[in-house]
């Protein structure tokens, strides 16, 4: 199967649905050690992927802590190891528009159609699952980035073959076979000040107070 991606055709480019990673965040700061450690673990070929959750002040999975940004940076660091496809899906575990979470069957269909857009698929999970497993096994080295997951039951049917890597972000804390659990907290005081100065250099001199006011929460810092 030909690998697509962005291909040059004269001066134009054609986008392939097989390569869907969001752009790496321009203002990502901090978390260097945590990122390096998890990258090393996932390169070891002993783990099938990772679930990345957040924590803050004892509130598990708090939104805005930077789970998606962390996972996106990690995905870009690992994408060359999974060149055949990088597929991203927002599973809407928590949705600002109050849409329901994406059902496993719908997510499975989206993944298959990213690899084979024209294939006709059944709606029933028991009929779809063997097709999914066969296609993923034959697809080569594939990265699945499942963002904003509601919980383990949404991901279990989507666990890929050993040739693939699965990255999961969620506000919930759960474990699945072969996946590393990684919890990330708010930025350090130094990291949050650095982010604020990157976003708005005019606040220099007040960055300590501003970072504390935002609770060192990345989302709050970005909208400050």
C-alpha atoms as a PDB file:
ATOM      1  CA  UNK A   1       0.000   0.000   0.000  1.00  0.00           C
ATOM      2  CA  UNK A   2       1.429   3.328  -1.002  1.00  0.00           C
ATOM      3  CA  UNK A   3       2.221   5.719   1.794  1.00  0.00           C
ATOM      4  CA  UNK A   4       0.550   9.057   1.228  1.00  0.00           C
ATOM      5  CA  UNK A   5       0.817  12.142   3.454  1.00  0.00           C
ATOM      6  CA  UNK A   6       1.570  15.528   1.943  1.00  0.00           C
ATOM      7  CA  UNK A   7       2.748  14.847  -1.590  1.00  0.00           C
ATOM      8  CA  UNK A   8       4.159  17.423  -3.963  1.00  0.00           C
ATOM      9  CA  UNK A   9       2.403  17.533  -7.309  1.00  0.00           C
ATOM     10  CA  UNK A  10       4.050  20.344  -9.207  1.00  0.00           C
ATOM     11  CA  UNK A  11       3.734  23.272  -6.792  1.00  0.00           C
ATOM     12  CA  UNK A  12       0.624  21.939  -5.029  1.00  0.00           C
ATOM     13  CA  UNK A  13       0.221  19.515  -2.160  1.00  0.00           C
ATOM     14  CA  UNK A  14      -2.335  16.773  -1.647  1.00  0.00           C
ATOM     15  CA  UNK A  15      -3.357  15.864   1.896  1.00  0.00           C
ATOM     16  CA  UNK A  16      -3.783  12.235   2.841  1.00  0.00           C
ATOM     17  CA  UNK A  17      -6.192  11.243   5.616  1.00  0.00           C
ATOM     18  CA  UNK A  18      -3.562   8.768   6.769  1.00  0.00           C
ATOM     19  CA  UNK A  19      -1.435  11.515   8.356  1.00  0.00           C
ATOM     20  CA  UNK A  20      -3.586  13.533  10.724  1.00  0.00           C
ATOM     21  CA  UNK A  21      -1.468  14.720  13.636  1.00  0.00           C
ATOM     22  CA  UNK A  22      -2.413  18.164  14.924  1.00  0.00           C
ATOM     23  CA  UNK A  23       0.341  20.746  14.622  1.00  0.00           C
ATOM     24  CA  UNK A  24       2.754  20.774  17.528  1.00  0.00           C
ATOM     25  CA  UNK A  25       1.867  23.616  19.938  1.00  0.00           C
ATOM     26  CA  UNK A  26       4.033  26.665  19.321  1.00  0.00           C
ATOM     27  CA  UNK A  27       4.135  27.700  22.982  1.00  0.00           C
ATOM     28  CA  UNK A  28       4.842  24.349  24.632  1.00  0.00           C
ATOM     29  CA  UNK A  29       7.152  24.794  27.635  1.00  0.00           C
ATOM     30  CA  UNK A  30       8.247  22.700  30.604  1.00  0.00           C
ATOM     31  CA  UNK A  31       7.690  18.973  31.048  1.00  0.00           C
ATOM     32  CA  UNK A  32      11.021  18.240  29.364  1.00  0.00           C
ATOM     33  CA  UNK A  33      12.014  15.413  31.717  1.00  0.00           C
ATOM     34  CA  UNK A  34       8.565  13.800  31.723  1.00  0.00           C
ATOM     35  CA  UNK A  35       8.428  13.953  27.938  1.00  0.00           C
ATOM     36  CA  UNK A  36      11.894  12.437  27.516  1.00  0.00           C
ATOM     37  CA  UNK A  37      11.155   9.616  29.958  1.00  0.00           C
ATOM     38  CA  UNK A  38       7.888   8.640  28.288  1.00  0.00           C
ATOM     39  CA  UNK A  39       9.421   8.882  24.821  1.00  0.00           C
ATOM     40  CA  UNK A  40      12.205   6.520  25.897  1.00  0.00           C
ATOM     41  CA  UNK A  41       9.711   4.046  27.345  1.00  0.00           C
ATOM     42  CA  UNK A  42       7.634   4.015  24.172  1.00  0.00           C
ATOM     43  CA  UNK A  43      10.657   3.610  21.920  1.00  0.00           C
ATOM     44  CA  UNK A  44      11.679   0.492  23.846  1.00  0.00           C
ATOM     45  CA  UNK A  45       9.068  -1.604  21.976  1.00  0.00           C
ATOM     46  CA  UNK A  46       7.982  -3.080  25.313  1.00  0.00           C
ATOM     47  CA  UNK A  47       4.874  -0.935  25.551  1.00  0.00           C
ATOM     48  CA  UNK A  48       1.945  -0.577  23.177  1.00  0.00           C
ATOM     49  CA  UNK A  49       1.238   3.016  24.105  1.00  0.00           C
ATOM     50  CA  UNK A  50       0.277   5.388  26.893  1.00  0.00           C
ATOM     51  CA  UNK A  51      -2.729   6.927  28.606  1.00  0.00           C
ATOM     52  CA  UNK A  52      -2.069  10.555  29.546  1.00  0.00           C
ATOM     53  CA  UNK A  53      -4.256  12.000  32.294  1.00  0.00           C
ATOM     54  CA  UNK A  54      -4.144  15.190  34.308  1.00  0.00           C
ATOM     55  CA  UNK A  55      -4.186  16.004  37.975  1.00  0.00           C
ATOM     56  CA  UNK A  56      -4.439  19.247  39.889  1.00  0.00           C
ATOM     57  CA  UNK A  57      -5.122  19.950  43.534  1.00  0.00           C
ATOM     58  CA  UNK A  58      -6.439  16.436  44.009  1.00  0.00           C
ATOM     59  CA  UNK A  59      -8.944  16.715  41.161  1.00  0.00           C
ATOM     60  CA  UNK A  60      -8.153  13.842  38.823  1.00  0.00           C
ATOM     61  CA  UNK A  61      -8.204  14.547  35.140  1.00  0.00           C
ATOM     62  CA  UNK A  62      -8.723  18.288  35.413  1.00  0.00           C
ATOM     63  CA  UNK A  63      -9.265  20.000  32.058  1.00  0.00           C
ATOM     64  CA  UNK A  64      -6.767  22.543  30.801  1.00  0.00           C
ATOM     65  CA  UNK A  65      -3.717  20.920  32.375  1.00  0.00           C
ATOM     66  CA  UNK A  66      -2.132  20.339  28.958  1.00  0.00           C
ATOM     67  CA  UNK A  67      -2.783  16.660  28.241  1.00  0.00           C
ATOM     68  CA  UNK A  68      -3.430  17.118  24.516  1.00  0.00           C
ATOM     69  CA  UNK A  69      -0.468  19.472  24.060  1.00  0.00           C
ATOM     70  CA  UNK A  70       1.824  17.007  25.848  1.00  0.00           C
ATOM     71  CA  UNK A  71       0.551  14.073  23.780  1.00  0.00           C
ATOM     72  CA  UNK A  72       0.836  16.053  20.532  1.00  0.00           C
ATOM     73  CA  UNK A  73       4.472  16.948  21.181  1.00  0.00           C
ATOM     74  CA  UNK A  74       5.150  13.306  22.063  1.00  0.00           C
ATOM     75  CA  UNK A  75       3.394  12.127  18.884  1.00  0.00           C
ATOM     76  CA  UNK A  76       5.590  14.357  16.710  1.00  0.00           C
ATOM     77  CA  UNK A  77       8.708  13.003  18.413  1.00  0.00           C
ATOM     78  CA  UNK A  78       7.625   9.428  17.670  1.00  0.00           C
ATOM     79  CA  UNK A  79       5.964   9.786  14.271  1.00  0.00           C
ATOM     80  CA  UNK A  80       9.012   8.719  12.260  1.00  0.00           C
ATOM     81  CA  UNK A  81       8.809   5.340  13.995  1.00  0.00           C
ATOM     82  CA  UNK A  82       5.228   4.969  12.760  1.00  0.00           C
ATOM     83  CA  UNK A  83       5.473   6.287   9.202  1.00  0.00           C
ATOM     84  CA  UNK A  84       2.636   4.368   7.572  1.00  0.00           C
ATOM     85  CA  UNK A  85      -0.131   6.368   9.255  1.00  0.00           C
ATOM     86  CA  UNK A  86      -0.792   8.700  12.172  1.00  0.00           C
ATOM     87  CA  UNK A  87      -4.514   8.863  12.857  1.00  0.00           C
ATOM     88  CA  UNK A  88      -6.062  11.386  15.248  1.00  0.00           C
ATOM     89  CA  UNK A  89      -9.610  11.243  16.654  1.00  0.00           C
ATOM     90  CA  UNK A  90     -11.266  13.406  19.293  1.00  0.00           C
ATOM     91  CA  UNK A  91     -13.505  10.928  21.115  1.00  0.00           C
ATOM     92  CA  UNK A  92     -15.412  13.733  22.881  1.00  0.00           C
ATOM     93  CA  UNK A  93     -15.191  12.302  26.391  1.00  0.00           C
ATOM     94  CA  UNK A  94     -15.717  15.871  27.547  1.00  0.00           C
ATOM     95  CA  UNK A  95     -17.261  18.157  24.966  1.00  0.00           C
ATOM     96  CA  UNK A  96     -17.830  21.919  25.155  1.00  0.00           C
ATOM     97  CA  UNK A  97     -20.814  21.585  22.804  1.00  0.00           C
ATOM     98  CA  UNK A  98     -22.307  18.765  24.904  1.00  0.00           C
ATOM     99  CA  UNK A  99     -22.133  16.275  22.063  1.00  0.00           C
ATOM    100  CA  UNK A 100     -22.148  12.615  23.142  1.00  0.00           C
ATOM    101  CA  UNK A 101     -18.888  10.669  23.225  1.00  0.00           C
ATOM    102  CA  UNK A 102     -17.896   8.956  19.973  1.00  0.00           C
ATOM    103  CA  UNK A 103     -19.009   5.327  20.024  1.00  0.00           C
ATOM    104  CA  UNK A 104     -16.258   2.700  19.582  1.00  0.00           C
ATOM    105  CA  UNK A 105     -17.896   1.516  16.344  1.00  0.00           C
ATOM    106  CA  UNK A 106     -17.803   5.033  14.880  1.00  0.00           C
ATOM    107  CA  UNK A 107     -14.170   5.502  15.910  1.00  0.00           C
ATOM    108  CA  UNK A 108     -13.307   2.123  14.408  1.00  0.00           C
ATOM    109  CA  UNK A 109     -14.985   3.063  11.132  1.00  0.00           C
ATOM    110  CA  UNK A 110     -13.102   6.375  11.038  1.00  0.00           C
ATOM    111  CA  UNK A 111      -9.767   4.612  11.522  1.00  0.00           C
ATOM    112  CA  UNK A 112     -10.503   2.062   8.808  1.00  0.00           C
ATOM    113  CA  UNK A 113     -11.692   4.743   6.383  1.00  0.00           C
ATOM    114  CA  UNK A 114      -8.510   6.742   6.969  1.00  0.00           C
ATOM    115  CA  UNK A 115      -6.617   3.729   5.610  1.00  0.00           C
ATOM    116  CA  UNK A 116      -9.177   2.525   3.047  1.00  0.00           C
ATOM    117  CA  UNK A 117     -11.623   5.370   2.274  1.00  0.00           C
ATOM    118  CA  UNK A 118     -13.826   3.389  -0.141  1.00  0.00           C
ATOM    119  CA  UNK A 119     -14.457   0.246   1.903  1.00  0.00           C
ATOM    120  CA  UNK A 120     -18.048  -0.438   2.987  1.00  0.00           C
ATOM    121  CA  UNK A 121     -18.365  -1.388   6.627  1.00  0.00           C
ATOM    122  CA  UNK A 122     -20.962  -3.026   8.852  1.00  0.00           C
ATOM    123  CA  UNK A 123     -22.490  -1.130  11.774  1.00  0.00           C
ATOM    124  CA  UNK A 124     -22.369  -3.950  14.338  1.00  0.00           C
ATOM    125  CA  UNK A 125     -19.316  -4.097  16.593  1.00  0.00           C
ATOM    126  CA  UNK A 126     -18.994  -7.884  16.436  1.00  0.00           C
ATOM    127  CA  UNK A 127     -18.863  -7.778  12.625  1.00  0.00           C
ATOM    128  CA  UNK A 128     -16.650  -4.706  12.475  1.00  0.00           C
ATOM    129  CA  UNK A 129     -14.035  -5.822  15.000  1.00  0.00           C
ATOM    130  CA  UNK A 130     -12.399  -8.613  12.924  1.00  0.00           C
ATOM    131  CA  UNK A 131     -12.215  -6.273   9.914  1.00  0.00           C
ATOM    132  CA  UNK A 132     -10.586  -3.593  12.065  1.00  0.00           C
ATOM    133  CA  UNK A 133      -8.076  -6.009  13.573  1.00  0.00           C
ATOM    134  CA  UNK A 134      -7.129  -7.412  10.172  1.00  0.00           C
ATOM    135  CA  UNK A 135      -6.680  -4.006   8.566  1.00  0.00           C
ATOM    136  CA  UNK A 136      -4.657  -2.574  11.460  1.00  0.00           C
ATOM    137  CA  UNK A 137      -2.418  -5.654  11.542  1.00  0.00           C
ATOM    138  CA  UNK A 138      -1.724  -5.329   7.819  1.00  0.00           C
ATOM    139  CA  UNK A 139      -1.368  -1.540   7.745  1.00  0.00           C
ATOM    140  CA  UNK A 140       2.250  -1.421   8.856  1.00  0.00           C
ATOM    141  CA  UNK A 141       3.521   0.828  11.631  1.00  0.00           C
ATOM    142  CA  UNK A 142       0.572   2.992  12.591  1.00  0.00           C
ATOM    143  CA  UNK A 143       0.095   5.546  15.383  1.00  0.00           C
ATOM    144  CA  UNK A 144      -3.390   6.032  16.819  1.00  0.00           C
ATOM    145  CA  UNK A 145      -3.873   9.251  18.807  1.00  0.00           C
ATOM    146  CA  UNK A 146      -7.188   9.037  20.657  1.00  0.00           C
ATOM    147  CA  UNK A 147      -7.782  12.379  22.335  1.00  0.00           C
ATOM    148  CA  UNK A 148     -10.327  13.275  25.024  1.00  0.00           C
ATOM    149  CA  UNK A 149     -11.365   9.718  25.874  1.00  0.00           C
ATOM    150  CA  UNK A 150     -14.316   9.150  28.225  1.00  0.00           C
ATOM    151  CA  UNK A 151     -12.957   5.967  29.787  1.00  0.00           C
ATOM    152  CA  UNK A 152     -11.547   2.491  29.312  1.00  0.00           C
ATOM    153  CA  UNK A 153     -14.656   1.012  27.692  1.00  0.00           C
ATOM    154  CA  UNK A 154     -14.416   3.506  24.838  1.00  0.00           C
ATOM    155  CA  UNK A 155     -10.836   2.442  24.070  1.00  0.00           C
ATOM    156  CA  UNK A 156     -10.807  -1.328  24.703  1.00  0.00           C
ATOM    157  CA  UNK A 157     -12.233  -2.323  21.299  1.00  0.00           C
ATOM    158  CA  UNK A 158      -9.728  -0.014  19.568  1.00  0.00           C
ATOM    159  CA  UNK A 159      -6.542  -1.501  21.032  1.00  0.00           C
ATOM    160  CA  UNK A 160      -4.314  -1.981  17.977  1.00  0.00           C
ATOM    161  CA  UNK A 161      -1.931  -4.690  16.822  1.00  0.00           C
ATOM    162  CA  UNK A 162       1.628  -4.907  18.240  1.00  0.00           C
ATOM    163  CA  UNK A 163       3.039  -3.081  15.207  1.00  0.00           C
ATOM    164  CA  UNK A 164       1.123   0.051  16.243  1.00  0.00           C
ATOM    165  CA  UNK A 165       1.344   2.722  18.931  1.00  0.00           C
ATOM    166  CA  UNK A 166      -1.665   4.019  20.850  1.00  0.00           C
ATOM    167  CA  UNK A 167      -1.661   7.432  22.565  1.00  0.00           C
ATOM    168  CA  UNK A 168      -4.683   8.229  24.712  1.00  0.00           C
ATOM    169  CA  UNK A 169      -5.596  11.395  26.605  1.00  0.00           C
ATOM    170  CA  UNK A 170      -8.395  11.472  29.143  1.00  0.00           C
ATOM    171  CA  UNK A 171      -9.735  13.321  32.155  1.00  0.00           C
ATOM    172  CA  UNK A 172     -10.400   9.888  33.656  1.00  0.00           C
ATOM    173  CA  UNK A 173      -7.723   7.659  35.148  1.00  0.00           C
ATOM    174  CA  UNK A 174      -7.769   4.077  33.904  1.00  0.00           C
ATOM    175  CA  UNK A 175      -5.386   1.307  32.902  1.00  0.00           C
ATOM    176  CA  UNK A 176      -5.382  -0.968  29.876  1.00  0.00           C
ATOM    177  CA  UNK A 177      -3.063  -3.883  29.030  1.00  0.00           C
ATOM    178  CA  UNK A 178       0.282  -2.778  27.621  1.00  0.00           C
ATOM    179  CA  UNK A 179      -0.306   0.942  28.140  1.00  0.00           C
ATOM    180  CA  UNK A 180       1.824   3.153  30.357  1.00  0.00           C
ATOM    181  CA  UNK A 181      -0.146   5.408  32.697  1.00  0.00           C
ATOM    182  CA  UNK A 182       1.128   8.974  32.799  1.00  0.00           C
ATOM    183  CA  UNK A 183      -0.351  11.717  34.953  1.00  0.00           C
ATOM    184  CA  UNK A 184       0.654  15.310  34.335  1.00  0.00           C
ATOM    185  CA  UNK A 185       0.167  18.192  36.733  1.00  0.00           C
ATOM    186  CA  UNK A 186       0.142  21.936  36.256  1.00  0.00           C
ATOM    187  CA  UNK A 187       3.336  23.662  35.189  1.00  0.00           C
ATOM    188  CA  UNK A 188       6.010  24.571  37.669  1.00  0.00           C
ATOM    189  CA  UNK A 189       6.215  28.203  38.749  1.00  0.00           C
ATOM    190  CA  UNK A 190       9.208  28.681  36.446  1.00  0.00           C
ATOM    191  CA  UNK A 191       7.481  26.984  33.537  1.00  0.00           C
ATOM    192  CA  UNK A 192       4.268  28.971  33.882  1.00  0.00           C
ATOM    193  CA  UNK A 193       6.180  32.252  34.031  1.00  0.00           C
ATOM    194  CA  UNK A 194       8.124  31.274  30.919  1.00  0.00           C
ATOM    195  CA  UNK A 195       4.891  30.472  29.090  1.00  0.00           C
ATOM    196  CA  UNK A 196       3.312  33.782  30.100  1.00  0.00           C
ATOM    197  CA  UNK A 197       6.313  35.742  28.816  1.00  0.00           C
ATOM    198  CA  UNK A 198       6.206  33.858  25.516  1.00  0.00           C
ATOM    199  CA  UNK A 199       2.516  34.661  25.155  1.00  0.00           C
ATOM    200  CA  UNK A 200       2.635  38.291  26.339  1.00  0.00           C
ATOM    201  CA  UNK A 201       6.073  39.799  26.892  1.00  0.00           C
ATOM    202  CA  UNK A 202       4.466  43.074  28.024  1.00  0.00           C
ATOM    203  CA  UNK A 203       3.669  41.576  31.443  1.00  0.00           C
ATOM    204  CA  UNK A 204       7.375  41.189  32.279  1.00  0.00           C
ATOM    205  CA  UNK A 205       7.857  42.179  35.893  1.00  0.00           C
ATOM    206  CA  UNK A 206       4.414  40.871  36.859  1.00  0.00           C
ATOM    207  CA  UNK A 207       4.779  37.306  35.634  1.00  0.00           C
ATOM    208  CA  UNK A 208       5.160  35.753  39.109  1.00  0.00           C
ATOM    209  CA  UNK A 209       1.881  37.201  40.377  1.00  0.00           C
ATOM    210  CA  UNK A 210       0.073  36.450  37.101  1.00  0.00           C
ATOM    211  CA  UNK A 211       1.245  32.807  37.079  1.00  0.00           C
ATOM    212  CA  UNK A 212       0.070  32.313  40.653  1.00  0.00           C
ATOM    213  CA  UNK A 213      -3.264  33.954  39.839  1.00  0.00           C
ATOM    214  CA  UNK A 214      -3.757  31.378  37.053  1.00  0.00           C
ATOM    215  CA  UNK A 215      -2.846  28.498  39.345  1.00  0.00           C
ATOM    216  CA  UNK A 216      -0.082  27.499  36.893  1.00  0.00           C
ATOM    217  CA  UNK A 217      -2.779  25.862  34.749  1.00  0.00           C
ATOM    218  CA  UNK A 218      -1.717  26.036  31.063  1.00  0.00           C
ATOM    219  CA  UNK A 219      -5.189  26.789  29.699  1.00  0.00           C
ATOM    220  CA  UNK A 220      -5.676  29.622  32.193  1.00  0.00           C
ATOM    221  CA  UNK A 221      -2.253  31.021  31.336  1.00  0.00           C
ATOM    222  CA  UNK A 222      -3.090  31.050  27.620  1.00  0.00           C
ATOM    223  CA  UNK A 223      -6.324  32.998  28.081  1.00  0.00           C
ATOM    224  CA  UNK A 224      -5.010  35.328  30.808  1.00  0.00           C
END
